[in-house]
mmCIF file of C-alpha atoms in Angstrom:
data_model
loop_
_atom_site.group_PDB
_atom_site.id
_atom_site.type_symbol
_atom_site.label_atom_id
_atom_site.label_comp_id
_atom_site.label_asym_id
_atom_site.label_seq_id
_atom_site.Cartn_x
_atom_site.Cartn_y
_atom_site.Cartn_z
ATOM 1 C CA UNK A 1 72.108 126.993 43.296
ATOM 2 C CA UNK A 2 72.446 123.943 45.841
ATOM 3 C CA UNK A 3 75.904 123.757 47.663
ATOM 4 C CA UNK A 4 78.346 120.826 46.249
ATOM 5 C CA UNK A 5 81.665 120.016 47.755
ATOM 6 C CA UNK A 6 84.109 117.469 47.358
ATOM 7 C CA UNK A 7 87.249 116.289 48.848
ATOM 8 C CA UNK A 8 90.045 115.246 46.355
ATOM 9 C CA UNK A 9 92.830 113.182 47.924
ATOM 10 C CA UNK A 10 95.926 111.577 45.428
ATOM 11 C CA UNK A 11 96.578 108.121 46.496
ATOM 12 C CA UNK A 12 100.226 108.590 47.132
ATOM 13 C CA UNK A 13 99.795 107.434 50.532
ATOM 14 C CA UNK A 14 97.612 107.442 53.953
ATOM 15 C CA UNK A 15 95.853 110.393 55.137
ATOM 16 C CA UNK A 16 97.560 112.667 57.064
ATOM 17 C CA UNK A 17 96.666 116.014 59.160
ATOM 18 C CA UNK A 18 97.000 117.871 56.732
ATOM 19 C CA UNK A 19 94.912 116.120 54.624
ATOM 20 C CA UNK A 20 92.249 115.719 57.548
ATOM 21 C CA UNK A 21 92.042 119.451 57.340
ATOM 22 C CA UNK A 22 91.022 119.805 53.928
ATOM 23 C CA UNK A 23 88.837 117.059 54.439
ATOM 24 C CA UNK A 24 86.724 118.102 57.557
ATOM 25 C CA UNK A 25 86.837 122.167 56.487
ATOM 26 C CA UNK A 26 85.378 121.294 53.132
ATOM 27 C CA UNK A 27 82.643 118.774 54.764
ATOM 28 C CA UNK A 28 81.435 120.979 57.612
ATOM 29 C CA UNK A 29 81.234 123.551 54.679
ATOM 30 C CA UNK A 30 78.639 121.405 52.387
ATOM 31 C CA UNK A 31 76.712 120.220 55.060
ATOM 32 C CA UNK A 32 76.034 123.444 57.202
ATOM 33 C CA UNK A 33 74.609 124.607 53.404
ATOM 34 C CA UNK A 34 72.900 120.995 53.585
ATOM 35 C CA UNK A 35 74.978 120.347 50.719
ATOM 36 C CA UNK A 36 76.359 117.261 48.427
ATOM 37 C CA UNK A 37 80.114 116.208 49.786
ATOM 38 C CA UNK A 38 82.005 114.170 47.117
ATOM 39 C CA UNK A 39 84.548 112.035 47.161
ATOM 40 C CA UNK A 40 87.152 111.842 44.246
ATOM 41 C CA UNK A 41 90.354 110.012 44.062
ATOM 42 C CA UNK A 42 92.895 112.150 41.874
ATOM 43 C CA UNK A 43 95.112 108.901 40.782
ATOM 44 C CA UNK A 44 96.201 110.548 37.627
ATOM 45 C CA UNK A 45 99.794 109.683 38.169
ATOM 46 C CA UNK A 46 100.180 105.734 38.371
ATOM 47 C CA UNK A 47 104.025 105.913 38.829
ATOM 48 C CA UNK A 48 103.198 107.567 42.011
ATOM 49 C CA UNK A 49 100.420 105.475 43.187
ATOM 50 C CA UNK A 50 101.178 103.585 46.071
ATOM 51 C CA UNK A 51 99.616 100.086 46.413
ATOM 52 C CA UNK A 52 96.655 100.110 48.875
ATOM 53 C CA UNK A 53 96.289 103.612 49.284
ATOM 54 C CA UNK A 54 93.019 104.576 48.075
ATOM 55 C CA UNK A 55 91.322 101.757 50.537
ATOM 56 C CA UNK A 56 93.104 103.203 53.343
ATOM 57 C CA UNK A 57 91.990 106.883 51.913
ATOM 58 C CA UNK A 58 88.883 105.529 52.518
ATOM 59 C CA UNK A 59 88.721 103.676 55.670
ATOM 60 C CA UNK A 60 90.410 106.211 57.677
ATOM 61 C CA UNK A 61 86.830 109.150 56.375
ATOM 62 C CA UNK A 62 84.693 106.303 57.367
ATOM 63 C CA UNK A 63 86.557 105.952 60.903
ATOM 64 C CA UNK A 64 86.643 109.713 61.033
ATOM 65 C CA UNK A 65 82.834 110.005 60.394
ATOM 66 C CA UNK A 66 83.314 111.712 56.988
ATOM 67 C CA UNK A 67 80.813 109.902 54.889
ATOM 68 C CA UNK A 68 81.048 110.784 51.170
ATOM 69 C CA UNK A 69 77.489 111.123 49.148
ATOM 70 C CA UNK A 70 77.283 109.391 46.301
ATOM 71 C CA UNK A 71 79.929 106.938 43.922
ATOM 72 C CA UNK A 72 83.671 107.592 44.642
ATOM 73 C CA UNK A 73 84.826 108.765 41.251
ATOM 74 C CA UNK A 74 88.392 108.056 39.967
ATOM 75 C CA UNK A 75 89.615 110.268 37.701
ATOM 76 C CA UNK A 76 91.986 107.135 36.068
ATOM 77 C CA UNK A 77 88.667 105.523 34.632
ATOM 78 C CA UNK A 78 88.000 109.203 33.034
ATOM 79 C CA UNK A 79 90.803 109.957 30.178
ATOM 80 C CA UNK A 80 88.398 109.748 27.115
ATOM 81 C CA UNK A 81 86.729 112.682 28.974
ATOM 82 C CA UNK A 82 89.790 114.243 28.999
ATOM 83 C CA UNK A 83 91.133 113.588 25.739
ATOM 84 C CA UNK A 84 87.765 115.178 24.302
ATOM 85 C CA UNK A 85 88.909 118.191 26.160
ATOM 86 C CA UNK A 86 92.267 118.676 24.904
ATOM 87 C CA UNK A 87 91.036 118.389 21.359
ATOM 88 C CA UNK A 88 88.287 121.063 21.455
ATOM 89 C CA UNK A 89 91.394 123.112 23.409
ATOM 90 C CA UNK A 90 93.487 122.050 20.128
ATOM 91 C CA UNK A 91 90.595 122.838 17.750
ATOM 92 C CA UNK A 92 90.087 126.110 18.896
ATOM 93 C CA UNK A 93 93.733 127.149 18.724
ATOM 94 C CA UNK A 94 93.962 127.566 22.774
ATOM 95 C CA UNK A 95 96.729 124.641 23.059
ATOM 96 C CA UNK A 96 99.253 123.333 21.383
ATOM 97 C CA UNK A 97 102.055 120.998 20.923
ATOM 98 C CA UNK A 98 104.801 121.604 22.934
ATOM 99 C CA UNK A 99 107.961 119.681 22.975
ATOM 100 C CA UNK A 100 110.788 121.815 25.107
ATOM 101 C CA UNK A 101 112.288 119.719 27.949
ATOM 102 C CA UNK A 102 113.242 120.828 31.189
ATOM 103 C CA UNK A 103 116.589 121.265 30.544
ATOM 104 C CA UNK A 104 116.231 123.612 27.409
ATOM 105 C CA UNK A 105 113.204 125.371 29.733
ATOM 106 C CA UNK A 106 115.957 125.918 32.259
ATOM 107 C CA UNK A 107 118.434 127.529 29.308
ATOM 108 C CA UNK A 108 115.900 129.808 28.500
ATOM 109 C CA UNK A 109 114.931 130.851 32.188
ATOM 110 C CA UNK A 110 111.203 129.778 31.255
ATOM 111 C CA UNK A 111 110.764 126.786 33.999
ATOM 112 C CA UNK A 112 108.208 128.897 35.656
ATOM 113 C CA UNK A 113 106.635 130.896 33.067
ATOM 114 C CA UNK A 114 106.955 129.751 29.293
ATOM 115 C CA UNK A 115 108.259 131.590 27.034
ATOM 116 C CA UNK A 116 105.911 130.544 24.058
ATOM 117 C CA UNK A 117 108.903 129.153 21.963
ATOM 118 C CA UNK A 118 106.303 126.366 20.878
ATOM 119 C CA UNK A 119 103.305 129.015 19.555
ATOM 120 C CA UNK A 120 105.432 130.346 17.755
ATOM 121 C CA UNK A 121 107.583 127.581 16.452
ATOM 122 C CA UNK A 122 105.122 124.433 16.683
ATOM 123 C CA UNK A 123 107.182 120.936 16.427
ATOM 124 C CA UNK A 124 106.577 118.393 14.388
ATOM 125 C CA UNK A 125 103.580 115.872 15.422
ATOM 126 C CA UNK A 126 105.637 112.562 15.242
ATOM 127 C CA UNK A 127 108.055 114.591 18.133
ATOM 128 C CA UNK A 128 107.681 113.466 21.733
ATOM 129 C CA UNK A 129 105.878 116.273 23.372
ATOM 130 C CA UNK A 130 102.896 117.826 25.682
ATOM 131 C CA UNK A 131 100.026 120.019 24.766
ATOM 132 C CA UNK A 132 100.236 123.461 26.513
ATOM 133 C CA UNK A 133 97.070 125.358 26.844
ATOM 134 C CA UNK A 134 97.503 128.956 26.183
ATOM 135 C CA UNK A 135 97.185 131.686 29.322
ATOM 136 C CA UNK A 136 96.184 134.847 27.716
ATOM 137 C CA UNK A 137 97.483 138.140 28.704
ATOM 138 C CA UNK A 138 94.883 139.484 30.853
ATOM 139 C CA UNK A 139 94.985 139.913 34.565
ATOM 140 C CA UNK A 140 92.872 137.115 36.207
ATOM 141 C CA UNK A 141 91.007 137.425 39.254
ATOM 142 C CA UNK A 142 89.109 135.885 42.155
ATOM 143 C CA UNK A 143 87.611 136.156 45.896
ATOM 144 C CA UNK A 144 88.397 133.449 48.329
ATOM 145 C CA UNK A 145 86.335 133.018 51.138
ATOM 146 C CA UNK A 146 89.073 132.679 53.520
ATOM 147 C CA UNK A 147 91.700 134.897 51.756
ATOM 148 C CA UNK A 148 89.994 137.753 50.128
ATOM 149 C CA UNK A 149 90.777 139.047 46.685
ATOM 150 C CA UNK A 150 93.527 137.759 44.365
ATOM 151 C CA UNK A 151 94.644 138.330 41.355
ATOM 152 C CA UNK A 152 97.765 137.190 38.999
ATOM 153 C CA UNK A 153 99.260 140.033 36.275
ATOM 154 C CA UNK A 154 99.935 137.824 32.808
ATOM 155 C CA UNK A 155 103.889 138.024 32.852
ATOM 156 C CA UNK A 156 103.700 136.150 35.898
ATOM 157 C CA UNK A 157 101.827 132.875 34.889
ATOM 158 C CA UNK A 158 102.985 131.286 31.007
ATOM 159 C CA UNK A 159 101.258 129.135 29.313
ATOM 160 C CA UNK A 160 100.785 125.682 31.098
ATOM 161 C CA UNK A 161 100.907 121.877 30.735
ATOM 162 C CA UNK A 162 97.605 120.052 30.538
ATOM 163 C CA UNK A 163 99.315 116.768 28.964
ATOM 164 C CA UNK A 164 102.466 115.521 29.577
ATOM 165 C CA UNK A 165 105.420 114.006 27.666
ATOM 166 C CA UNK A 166 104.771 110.879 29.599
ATOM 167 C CA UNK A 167 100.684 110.407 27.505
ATOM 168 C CA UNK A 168 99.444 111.628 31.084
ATOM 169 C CA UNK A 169 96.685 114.257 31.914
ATOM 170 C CA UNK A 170 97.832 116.810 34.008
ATOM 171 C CA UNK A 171 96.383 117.793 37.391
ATOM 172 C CA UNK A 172 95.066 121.566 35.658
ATOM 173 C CA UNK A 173 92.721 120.208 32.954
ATOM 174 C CA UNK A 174 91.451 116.882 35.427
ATOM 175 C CA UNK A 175 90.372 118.959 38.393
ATOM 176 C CA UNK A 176 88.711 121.072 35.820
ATOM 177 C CA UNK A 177 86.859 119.025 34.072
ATOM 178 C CA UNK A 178 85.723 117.046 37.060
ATOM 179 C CA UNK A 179 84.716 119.780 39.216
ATOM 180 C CA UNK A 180 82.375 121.199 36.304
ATOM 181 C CA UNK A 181 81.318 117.422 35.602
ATOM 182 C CA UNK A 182 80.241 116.949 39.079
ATOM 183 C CA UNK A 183 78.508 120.158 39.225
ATOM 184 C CA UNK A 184 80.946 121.072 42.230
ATOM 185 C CA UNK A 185 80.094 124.617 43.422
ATOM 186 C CA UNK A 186 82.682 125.581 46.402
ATOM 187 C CA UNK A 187 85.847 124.060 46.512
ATOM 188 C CA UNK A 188 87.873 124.192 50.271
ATOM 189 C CA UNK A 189 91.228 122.808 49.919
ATOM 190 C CA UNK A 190 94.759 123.933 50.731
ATOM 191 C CA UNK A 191 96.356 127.041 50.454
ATOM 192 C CA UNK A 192 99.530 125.496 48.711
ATOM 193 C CA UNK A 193 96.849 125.148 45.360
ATOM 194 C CA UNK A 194 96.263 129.090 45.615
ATOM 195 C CA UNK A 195 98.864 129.761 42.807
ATOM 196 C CA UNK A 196 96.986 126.751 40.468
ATOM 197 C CA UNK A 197 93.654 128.560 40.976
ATOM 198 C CA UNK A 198 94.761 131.253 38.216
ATOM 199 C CA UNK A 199 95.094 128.522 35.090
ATOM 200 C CA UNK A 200 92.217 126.733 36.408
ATOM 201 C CA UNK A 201 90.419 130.074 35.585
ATOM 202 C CA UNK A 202 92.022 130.436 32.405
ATOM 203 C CA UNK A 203 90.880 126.705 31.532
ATOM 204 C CA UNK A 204 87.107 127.193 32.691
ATOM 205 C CA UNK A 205 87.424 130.746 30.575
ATOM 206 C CA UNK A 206 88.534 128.259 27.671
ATOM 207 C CA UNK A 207 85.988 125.606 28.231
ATOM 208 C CA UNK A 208 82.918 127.957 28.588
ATOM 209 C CA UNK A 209 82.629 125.650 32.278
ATOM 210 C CA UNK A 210 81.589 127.458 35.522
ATOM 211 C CA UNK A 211 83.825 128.611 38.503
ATOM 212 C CA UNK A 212 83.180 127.861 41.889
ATOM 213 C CA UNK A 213 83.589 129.470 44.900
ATOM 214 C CA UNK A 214 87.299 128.815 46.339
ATOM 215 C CA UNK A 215 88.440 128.809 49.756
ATOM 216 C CA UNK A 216 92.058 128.322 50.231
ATOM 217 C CA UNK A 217 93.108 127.193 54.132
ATOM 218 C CA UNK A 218 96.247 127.897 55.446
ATOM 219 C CA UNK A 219 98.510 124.942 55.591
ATOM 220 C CA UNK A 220 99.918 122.852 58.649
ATOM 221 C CA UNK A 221 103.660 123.932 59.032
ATOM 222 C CA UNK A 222 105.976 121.265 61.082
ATOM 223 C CA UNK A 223 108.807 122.987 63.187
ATOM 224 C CA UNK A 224 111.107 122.818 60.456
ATOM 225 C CA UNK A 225 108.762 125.399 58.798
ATOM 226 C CA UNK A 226 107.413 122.659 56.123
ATOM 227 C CA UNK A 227 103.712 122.042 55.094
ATOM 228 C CA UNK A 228 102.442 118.856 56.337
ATOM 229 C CA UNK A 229 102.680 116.436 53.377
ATOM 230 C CA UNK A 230 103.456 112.895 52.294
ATOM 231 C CA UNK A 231 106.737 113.667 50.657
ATOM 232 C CA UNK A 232 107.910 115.480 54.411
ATOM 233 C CA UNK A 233 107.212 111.767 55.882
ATOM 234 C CA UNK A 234 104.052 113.034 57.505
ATOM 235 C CA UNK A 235 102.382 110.742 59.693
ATOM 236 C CA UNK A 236 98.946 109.074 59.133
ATOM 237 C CA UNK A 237 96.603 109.691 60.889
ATOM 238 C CA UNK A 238 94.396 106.181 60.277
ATOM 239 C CA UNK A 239 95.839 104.441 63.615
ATOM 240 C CA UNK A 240 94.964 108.223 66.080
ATOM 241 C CA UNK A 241 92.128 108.144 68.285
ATOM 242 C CA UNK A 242 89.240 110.047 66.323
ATOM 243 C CA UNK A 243 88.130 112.746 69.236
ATOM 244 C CA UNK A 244 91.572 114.353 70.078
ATOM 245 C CA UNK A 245 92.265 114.063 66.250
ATOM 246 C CA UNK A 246 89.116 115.833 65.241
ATOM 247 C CA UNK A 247 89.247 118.516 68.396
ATOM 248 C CA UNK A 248 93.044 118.937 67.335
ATOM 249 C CA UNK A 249 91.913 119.865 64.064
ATOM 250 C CA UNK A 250 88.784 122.099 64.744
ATOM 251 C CA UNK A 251 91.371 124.149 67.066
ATOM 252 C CA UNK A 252 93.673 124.812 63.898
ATOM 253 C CA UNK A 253 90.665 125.971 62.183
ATOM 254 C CA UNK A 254 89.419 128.258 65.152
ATOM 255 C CA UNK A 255 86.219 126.674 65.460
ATOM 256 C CA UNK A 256 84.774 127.046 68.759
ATOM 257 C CA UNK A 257 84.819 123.714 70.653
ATOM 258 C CA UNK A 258 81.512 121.857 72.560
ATOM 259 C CA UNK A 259 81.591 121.724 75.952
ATOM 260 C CA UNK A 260 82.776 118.238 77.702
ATOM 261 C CA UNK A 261 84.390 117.059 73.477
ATOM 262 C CA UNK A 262 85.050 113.816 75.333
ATOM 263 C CA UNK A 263 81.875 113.027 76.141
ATOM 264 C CA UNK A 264 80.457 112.742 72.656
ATOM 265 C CA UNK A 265 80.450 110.137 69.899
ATOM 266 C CA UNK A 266 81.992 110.917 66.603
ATOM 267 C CA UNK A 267 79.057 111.856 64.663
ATOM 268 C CA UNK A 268 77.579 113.569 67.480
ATOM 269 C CA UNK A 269 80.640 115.752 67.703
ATOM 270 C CA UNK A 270 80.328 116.330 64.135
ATOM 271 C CA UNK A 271 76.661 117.372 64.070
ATOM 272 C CA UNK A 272 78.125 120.015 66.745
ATOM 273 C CA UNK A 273 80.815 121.223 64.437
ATOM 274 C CA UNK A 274 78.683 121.213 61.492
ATOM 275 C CA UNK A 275 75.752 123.894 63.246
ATOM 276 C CA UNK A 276 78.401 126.017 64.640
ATOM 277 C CA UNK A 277 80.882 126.019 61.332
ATOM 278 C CA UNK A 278 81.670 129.415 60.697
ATOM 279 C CA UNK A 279 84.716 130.025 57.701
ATOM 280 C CA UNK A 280 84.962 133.170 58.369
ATOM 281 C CA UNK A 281 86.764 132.220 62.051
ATOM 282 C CA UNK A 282 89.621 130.649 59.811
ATOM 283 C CA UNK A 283 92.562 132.206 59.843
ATOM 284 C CA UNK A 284 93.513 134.624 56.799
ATOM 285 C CA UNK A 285 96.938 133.669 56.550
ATOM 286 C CA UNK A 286 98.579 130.571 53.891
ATOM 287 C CA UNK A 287 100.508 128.583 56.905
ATOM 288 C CA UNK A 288 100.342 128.367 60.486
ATOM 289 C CA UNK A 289 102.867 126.249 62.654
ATOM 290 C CA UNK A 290 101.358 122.995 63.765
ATOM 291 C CA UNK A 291 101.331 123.143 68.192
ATOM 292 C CA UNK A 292 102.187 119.713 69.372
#
């Protein structure tokens, strides 16, 4: 089967280092296979949208020499898609209505793995609520590339949210039911979605869709110990210079570096990186401290 990638920013904000990891790791990965890269913009959450974003999402790959193949899909144009989803989840009795808040989740200790009160007791339709698909009690497993083997035992994972309270899909059944749309076949993305890797599982188990290959990197840690993100004020990287930036980030990912890195032009440097890409150099570990 051909190699397809894809990089999957949320348009929360600019791109950051962290997010230039994820970006380059899972690009040098499709195109060493002479794979498909994809671009999708995950704006699934409007209320966190901020204006502009998505044009400087993709300026700063363009600057960075990260050119996507084929359309940009956004997954906000996609909802009938995912609507037909939730109803053959409904149809086959693998989700259901669910209308617990958070507060009576935190009463019953079931914030992080539901208790099922809603299987069992299903409220009525005219009720404000989500649709939970069900996670069945099996152990669920899976080799990452970078990570090895994983697995999750049932009483650790409940069932989950695919639609929310708020008549919005939830991250779970959209990165689903894109990645089988788009024929992805190896995802590379961020060790902080590790844990979210077991109900995507359960969903393509549900769906009868196909599971790709995963490979989880470890995340960028500032010195207060906290994962590069938009939400810990990290900085964008759109106004860096692109060499140190890219060398910067090819040394977190213990790639070997060419010789005189200066001396090169963007996509020359990237043509390097892209014969000598090896994932098995990355480090096996889910954070690593960010040197200055």
């Amino acid at each position: 089967m051909s190699y397809t990638g894809r990089f999957a920013p949320s348009p929360t904000g600019p791109l950051h280092f962290g997010s230039l990891l994820a970006a380059l790791a899972s690009y040098l990965d499709a195109k060493q296979q002479q794979g498909r890269w994809l671009l999708r913009i995950e704006n699934l959450d409007p209320p966190r949208e901020m204006p502009g974003a998505t044009d400087s999402i993709l300026r700063t790959l363009d600057k960075f020499g990260l050119h996507w193949d084929g359309e940009v899909i956004q997954q906000s144009q996609r909802n009938d898609y995912y609507n037909s989803l939730v109803c053959q989840l409904q149809t086959d009795k693998l989700a259901y209505r669910c209308s617990c808040s958070r507060s009576q989740l935190k009463q019953r200790h079931a914030l992080h793995c539901y208790d099922g009160r809603c299987w069992q007791h299903p409220p009525p339709s005219d009720q404000p609520h989500a649709i939970r698909a069900r996670f069945m009690r099996k152990t669920l497993r899976f080799s990452d590339r970078i990570l090895g083997e994983q697995s999750l035992q049932p009483e650790h994972q409940g069932d989950f949210i695919i639609f929310r309270r708020d008549q919005l899909f939830a991250y779970q059944l959209a990165v689903v039911a894109d990645d089988a749309a788009q024929g992805v076949t190896h995802v590379v993305r961020g060790a902080d979605l590790l844990q979210e890797t077991f109900a995507q599982l359960q969903l393509q188990q549900h769906l009868s869709l196909p599971t790709p290959s995963y490979a989880h990197l470890p995340l960028a840690l500032n010195p207060a110990g906290q994962k590069l993100s938009k939400q810990n004020l990290a900085p964008a990287i759109e106004s860096r210079s692109v060499i140190p930036t890219l060398l910067k980030a090819l040394r977190f990912l213990q790639q070997p570096l060419p010789p005189e890195p200066f001396s090169l032009t963007v996509e020359s440097l990237l043509q390097w990186a892209v014969r000598h890409w090896s994932v098995e150099q990355i480090p096996g570990t889910p954070a690593i401290y960010l040197e200055d």
